mmCIF file of C-alpha atoms and ligand atoms in Angstrom:
data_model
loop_
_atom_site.group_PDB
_atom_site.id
_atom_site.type_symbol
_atom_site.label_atom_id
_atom_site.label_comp_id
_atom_site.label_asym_id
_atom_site.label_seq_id
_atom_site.Cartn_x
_atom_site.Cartn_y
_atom_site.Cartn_z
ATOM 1 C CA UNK N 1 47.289 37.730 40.130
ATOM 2 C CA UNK N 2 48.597 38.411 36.565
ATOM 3 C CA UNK N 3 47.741 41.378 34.754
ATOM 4 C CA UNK N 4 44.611 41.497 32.894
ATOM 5 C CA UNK N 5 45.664 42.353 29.099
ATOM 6 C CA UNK N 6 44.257 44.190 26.444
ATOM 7 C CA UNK N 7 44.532 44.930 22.816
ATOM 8 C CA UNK N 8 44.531 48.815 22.046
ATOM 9 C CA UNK N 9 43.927 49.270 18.006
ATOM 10 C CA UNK N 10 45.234 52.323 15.979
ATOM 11 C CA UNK N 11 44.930 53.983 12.604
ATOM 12 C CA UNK N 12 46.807 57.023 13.447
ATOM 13 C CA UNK N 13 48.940 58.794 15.435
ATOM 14 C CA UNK N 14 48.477 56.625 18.344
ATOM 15 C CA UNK N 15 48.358 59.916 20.982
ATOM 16 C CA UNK N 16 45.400 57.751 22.956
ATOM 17 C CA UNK N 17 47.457 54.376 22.637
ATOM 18 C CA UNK N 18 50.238 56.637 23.901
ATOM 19 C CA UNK N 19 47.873 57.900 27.100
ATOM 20 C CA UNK N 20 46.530 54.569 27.298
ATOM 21 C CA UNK N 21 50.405 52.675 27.476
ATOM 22 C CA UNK N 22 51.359 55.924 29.899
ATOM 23 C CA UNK N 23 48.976 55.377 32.389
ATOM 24 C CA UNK N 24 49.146 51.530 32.609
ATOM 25 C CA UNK N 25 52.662 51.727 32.948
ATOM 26 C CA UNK N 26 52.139 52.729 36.273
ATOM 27 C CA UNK N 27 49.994 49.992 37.417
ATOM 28 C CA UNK N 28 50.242 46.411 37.318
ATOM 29 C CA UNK N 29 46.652 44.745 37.157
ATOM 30 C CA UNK N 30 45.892 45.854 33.364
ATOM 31 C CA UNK N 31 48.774 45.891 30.644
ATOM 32 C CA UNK N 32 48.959 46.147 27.029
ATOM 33 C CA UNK N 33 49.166 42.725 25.097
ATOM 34 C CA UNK N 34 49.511 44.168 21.729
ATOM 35 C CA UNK N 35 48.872 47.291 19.470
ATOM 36 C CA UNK N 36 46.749 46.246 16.375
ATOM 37 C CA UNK N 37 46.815 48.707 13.159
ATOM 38 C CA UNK N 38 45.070 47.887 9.998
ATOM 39 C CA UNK N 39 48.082 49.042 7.701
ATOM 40 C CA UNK N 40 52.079 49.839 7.905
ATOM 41 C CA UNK N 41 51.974 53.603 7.285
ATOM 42 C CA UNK N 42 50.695 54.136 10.652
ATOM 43 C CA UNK N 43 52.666 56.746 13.015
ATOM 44 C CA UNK N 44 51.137 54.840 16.199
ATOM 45 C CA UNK N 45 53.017 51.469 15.034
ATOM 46 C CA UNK N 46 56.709 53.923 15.900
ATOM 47 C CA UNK N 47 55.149 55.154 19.782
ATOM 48 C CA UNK N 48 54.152 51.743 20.102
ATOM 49 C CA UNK N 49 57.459 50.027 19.218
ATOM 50 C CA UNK N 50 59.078 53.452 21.459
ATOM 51 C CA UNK N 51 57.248 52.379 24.629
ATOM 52 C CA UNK N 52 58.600 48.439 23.866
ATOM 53 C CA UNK N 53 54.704 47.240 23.691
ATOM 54 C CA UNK N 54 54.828 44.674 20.922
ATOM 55 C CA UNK N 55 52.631 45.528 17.302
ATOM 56 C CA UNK N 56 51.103 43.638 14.774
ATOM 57 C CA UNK N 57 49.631 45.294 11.206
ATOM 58 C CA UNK N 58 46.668 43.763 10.082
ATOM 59 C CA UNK N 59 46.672 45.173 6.634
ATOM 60 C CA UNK N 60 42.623 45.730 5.824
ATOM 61 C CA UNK N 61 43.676 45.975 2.378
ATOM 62 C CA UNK N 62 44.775 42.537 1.845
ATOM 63 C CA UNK N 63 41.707 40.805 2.507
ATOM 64 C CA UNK N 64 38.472 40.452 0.407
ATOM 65 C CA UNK N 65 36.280 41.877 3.022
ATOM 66 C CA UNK N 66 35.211 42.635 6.349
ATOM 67 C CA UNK N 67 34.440 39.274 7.753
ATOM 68 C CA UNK N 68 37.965 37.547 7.083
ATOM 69 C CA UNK N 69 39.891 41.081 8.239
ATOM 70 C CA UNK N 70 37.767 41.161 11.054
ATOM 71 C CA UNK N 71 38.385 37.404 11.940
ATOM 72 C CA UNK N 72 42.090 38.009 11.527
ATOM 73 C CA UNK N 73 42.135 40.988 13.707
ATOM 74 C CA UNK N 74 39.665 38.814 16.791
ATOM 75 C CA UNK N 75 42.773 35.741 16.009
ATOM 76 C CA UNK N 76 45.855 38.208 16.731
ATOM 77 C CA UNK N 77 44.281 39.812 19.890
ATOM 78 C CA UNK N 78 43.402 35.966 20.907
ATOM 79 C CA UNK N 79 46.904 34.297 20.263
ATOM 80 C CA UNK N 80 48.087 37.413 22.645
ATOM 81 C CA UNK N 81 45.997 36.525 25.094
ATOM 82 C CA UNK N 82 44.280 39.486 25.151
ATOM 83 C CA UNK N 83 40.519 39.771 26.630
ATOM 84 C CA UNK N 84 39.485 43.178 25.814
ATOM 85 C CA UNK N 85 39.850 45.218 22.772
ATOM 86 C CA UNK N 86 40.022 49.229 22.855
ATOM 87 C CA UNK N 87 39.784 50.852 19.955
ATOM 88 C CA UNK N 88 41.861 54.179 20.077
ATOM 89 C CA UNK N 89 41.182 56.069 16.798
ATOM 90 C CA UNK N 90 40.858 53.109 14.882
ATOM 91 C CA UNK N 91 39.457 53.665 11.348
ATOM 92 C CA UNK N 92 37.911 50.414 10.379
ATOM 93 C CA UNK N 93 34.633 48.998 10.483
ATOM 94 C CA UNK N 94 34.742 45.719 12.229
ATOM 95 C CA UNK N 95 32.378 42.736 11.469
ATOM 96 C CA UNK N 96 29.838 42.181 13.948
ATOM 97 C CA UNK N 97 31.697 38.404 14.494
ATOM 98 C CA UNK N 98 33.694 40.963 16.653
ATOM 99 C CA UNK N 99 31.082 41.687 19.118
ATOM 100 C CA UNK N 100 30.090 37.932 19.232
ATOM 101 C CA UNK N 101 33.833 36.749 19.669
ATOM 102 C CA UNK N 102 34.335 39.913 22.361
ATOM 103 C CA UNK N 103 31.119 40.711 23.751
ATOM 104 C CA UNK N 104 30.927 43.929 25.809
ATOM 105 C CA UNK N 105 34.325 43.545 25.818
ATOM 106 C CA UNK N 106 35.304 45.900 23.342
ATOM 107 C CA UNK N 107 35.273 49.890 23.514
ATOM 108 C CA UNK N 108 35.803 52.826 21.442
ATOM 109 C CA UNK N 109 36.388 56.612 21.600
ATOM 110 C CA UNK N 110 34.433 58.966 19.626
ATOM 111 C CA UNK N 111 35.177 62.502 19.417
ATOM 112 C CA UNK N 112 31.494 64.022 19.721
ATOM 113 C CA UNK N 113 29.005 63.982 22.613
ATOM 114 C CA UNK N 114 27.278 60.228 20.883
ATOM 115 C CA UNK N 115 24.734 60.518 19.426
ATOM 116 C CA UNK N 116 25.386 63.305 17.495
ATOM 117 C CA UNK N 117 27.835 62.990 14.580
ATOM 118 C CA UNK N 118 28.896 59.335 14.433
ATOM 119 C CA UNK N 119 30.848 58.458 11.419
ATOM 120 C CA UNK N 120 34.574 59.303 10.473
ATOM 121 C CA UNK N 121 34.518 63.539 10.335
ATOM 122 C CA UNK N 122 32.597 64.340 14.132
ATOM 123 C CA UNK N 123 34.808 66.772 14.608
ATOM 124 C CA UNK N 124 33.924 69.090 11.262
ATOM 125 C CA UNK N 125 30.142 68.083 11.325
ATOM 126 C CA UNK N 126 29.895 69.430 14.865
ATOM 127 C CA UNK N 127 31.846 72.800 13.685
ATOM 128 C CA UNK N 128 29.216 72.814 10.355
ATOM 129 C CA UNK N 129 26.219 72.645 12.569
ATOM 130 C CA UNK N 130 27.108 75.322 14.835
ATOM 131 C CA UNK N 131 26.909 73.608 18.170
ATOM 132 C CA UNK N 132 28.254 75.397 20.784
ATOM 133 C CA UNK N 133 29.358 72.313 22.281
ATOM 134 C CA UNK N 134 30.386 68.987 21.555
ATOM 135 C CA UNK N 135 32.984 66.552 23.423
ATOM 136 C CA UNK N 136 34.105 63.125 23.673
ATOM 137 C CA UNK N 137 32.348 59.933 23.875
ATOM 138 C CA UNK N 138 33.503 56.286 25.633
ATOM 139 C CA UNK N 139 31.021 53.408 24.408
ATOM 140 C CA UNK N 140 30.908 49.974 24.600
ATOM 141 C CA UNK N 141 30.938 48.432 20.679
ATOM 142 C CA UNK N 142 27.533 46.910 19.505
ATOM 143 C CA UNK N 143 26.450 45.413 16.256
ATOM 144 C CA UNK N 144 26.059 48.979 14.756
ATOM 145 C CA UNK N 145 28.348 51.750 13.945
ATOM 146 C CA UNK N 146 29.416 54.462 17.240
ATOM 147 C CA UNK N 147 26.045 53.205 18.987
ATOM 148 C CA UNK N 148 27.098 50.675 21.684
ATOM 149 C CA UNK N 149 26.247 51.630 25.285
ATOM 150 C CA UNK N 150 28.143 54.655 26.735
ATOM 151 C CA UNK N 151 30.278 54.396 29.129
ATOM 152 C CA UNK N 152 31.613 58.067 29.666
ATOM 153 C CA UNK N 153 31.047 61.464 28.401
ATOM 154 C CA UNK N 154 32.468 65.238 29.066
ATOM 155 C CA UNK N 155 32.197 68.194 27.147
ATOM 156 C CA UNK N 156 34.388 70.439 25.303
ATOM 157 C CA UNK N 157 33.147 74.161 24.610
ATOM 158 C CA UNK N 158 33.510 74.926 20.809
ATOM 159 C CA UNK N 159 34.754 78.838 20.068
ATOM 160 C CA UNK N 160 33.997 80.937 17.737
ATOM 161 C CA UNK N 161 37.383 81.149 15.879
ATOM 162 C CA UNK N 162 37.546 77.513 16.440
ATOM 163 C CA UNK N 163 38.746 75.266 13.127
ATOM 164 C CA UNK N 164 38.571 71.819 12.775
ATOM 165 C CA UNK N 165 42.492 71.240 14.011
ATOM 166 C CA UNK N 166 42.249 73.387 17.091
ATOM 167 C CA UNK N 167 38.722 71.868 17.861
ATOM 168 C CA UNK N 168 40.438 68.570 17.680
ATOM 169 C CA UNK N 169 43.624 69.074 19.499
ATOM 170 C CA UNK N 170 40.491 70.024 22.703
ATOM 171 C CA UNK N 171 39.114 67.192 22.131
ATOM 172 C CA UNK N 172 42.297 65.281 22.734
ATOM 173 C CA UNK N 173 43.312 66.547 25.609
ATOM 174 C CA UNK N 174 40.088 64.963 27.388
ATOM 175 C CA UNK N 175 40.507 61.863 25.486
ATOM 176 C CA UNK N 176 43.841 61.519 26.808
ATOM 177 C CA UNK N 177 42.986 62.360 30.862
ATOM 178 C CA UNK N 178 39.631 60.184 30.534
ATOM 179 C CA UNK N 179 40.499 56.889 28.219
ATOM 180 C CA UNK N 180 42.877 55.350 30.366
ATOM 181 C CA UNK N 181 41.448 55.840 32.994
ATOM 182 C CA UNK N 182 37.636 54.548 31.704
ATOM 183 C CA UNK N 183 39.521 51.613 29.950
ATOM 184 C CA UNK N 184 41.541 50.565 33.716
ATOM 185 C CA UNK N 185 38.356 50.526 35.486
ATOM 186 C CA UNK N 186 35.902 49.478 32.604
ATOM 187 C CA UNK N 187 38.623 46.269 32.108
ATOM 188 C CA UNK N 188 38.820 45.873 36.187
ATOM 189 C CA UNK N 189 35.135 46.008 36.668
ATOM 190 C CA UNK N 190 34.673 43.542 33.476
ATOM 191 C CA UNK N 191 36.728 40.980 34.765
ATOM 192 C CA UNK N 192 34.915 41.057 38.516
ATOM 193 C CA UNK N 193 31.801 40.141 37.373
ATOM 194 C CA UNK N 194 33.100 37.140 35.055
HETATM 195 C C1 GAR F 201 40.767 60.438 18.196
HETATM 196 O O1 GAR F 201 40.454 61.794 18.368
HETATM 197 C C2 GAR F 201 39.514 59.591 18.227
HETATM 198 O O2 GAR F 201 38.505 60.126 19.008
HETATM 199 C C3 GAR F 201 39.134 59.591 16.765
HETATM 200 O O3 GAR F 201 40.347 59.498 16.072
HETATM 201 C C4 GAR F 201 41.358 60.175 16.815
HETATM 202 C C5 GAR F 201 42.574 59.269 16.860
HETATM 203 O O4 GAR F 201 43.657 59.955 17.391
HETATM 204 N N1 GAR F 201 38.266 58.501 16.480
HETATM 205 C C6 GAR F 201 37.289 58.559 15.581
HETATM 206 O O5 GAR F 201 37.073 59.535 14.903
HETATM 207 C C7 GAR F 201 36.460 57.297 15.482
HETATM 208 N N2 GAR F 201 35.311 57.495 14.683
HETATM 209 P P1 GAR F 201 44.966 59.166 17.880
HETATM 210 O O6 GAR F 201 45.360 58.199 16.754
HETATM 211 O O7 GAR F 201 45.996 60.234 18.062
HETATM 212 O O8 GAR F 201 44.634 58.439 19.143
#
């Protein structure tokens, strides 16, 4: 049976593409069709092109809005035959069209414990409230904005002398251990029950 493939799109430094492309590399049911950013400037694109996965840029900026960069993006993970999308620190809002086009098939990372602090700064809201804890967040993408259904969760303990970079650089090392293995069996099980 061939692999199952997937789309994995970045914004930055691509460390869960990396995990992501790491892991699969090992196995041979799920692989990575393409990597996705939405603009050249993006360190990902160079551990992308490193691990000999092939990349696209999508650049956000040169379309009038969200609907025709989101269509673009849904065409490029379609003419690579790609059936799931996973957004890995990917910093664009995409078009609900997405969800229709891909639905349930499309999942994101968030680095809080969902609900609490969606958006684009989790990581310095949750050190500006004070929580004690906070963590990381697998969901499947809905219409709205870091709401879809979750599909994993695990904490991270914040410290006191904690700042928002060493906070982070927690965070990441469970994003990296759980992603790729949530997105292997969330793609597996997805493609049973079709
Ligand atoms: C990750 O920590 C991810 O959780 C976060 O961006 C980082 C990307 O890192 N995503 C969001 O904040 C989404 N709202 P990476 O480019 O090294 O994978």
């Amino acid at each position: 049976m061939s692999a199952i493939r997937i789309a994995v799109l970045i914004s930055g430094s691509g460390s869960n593409m990396a995990a992501i492309a790491d892991h699969l590399s090992e196995r041979s049911d799920v692989e990575i069709g393409i990597v996705v950013s939405d603009r050249h400037d993006v360190a990902g694109l160079l551990r992308a092109e490193e691990r000999g996965l092939p990349t696209t840029v999508v650049d956000w900026k040169s379309f009038p809005d969200r609907e025709t960069f989101t269509a673009a993006v849904c065409d490029v993970v379609d003419a690579s035959r790609c059936t799931f999308m996973v957004l890995a620190g990917f910093m664009r809002i995409l078009a609900p069209t997405a969800v229709e086009r891909f639905p349930g098939r499309i999942l994101n990372i968030h680095p809080s414990l969902l609900p609490s602090f969606p958006g684009a700064h989790a990581v310095e809201e949750a050190l500006a409230h004070g929580v004690r804890v906070t963590g990381v967040t697998i969901h499947v993408v809905d219409e709205l904005v870091d709401n879809g259904p979750i599909v994993a969760q695990e904490s991270v303990d914040v410290f006191p002398d904690d700042d928002a970079a060493s906070l982070h650089a927690r965070i990441q090392t469970v994003e990296h251990r759980l992603y790729p293995q949530v997105v292997a069996d969330f793609v597996i099980g997805g493609s049973e029950q079709r």
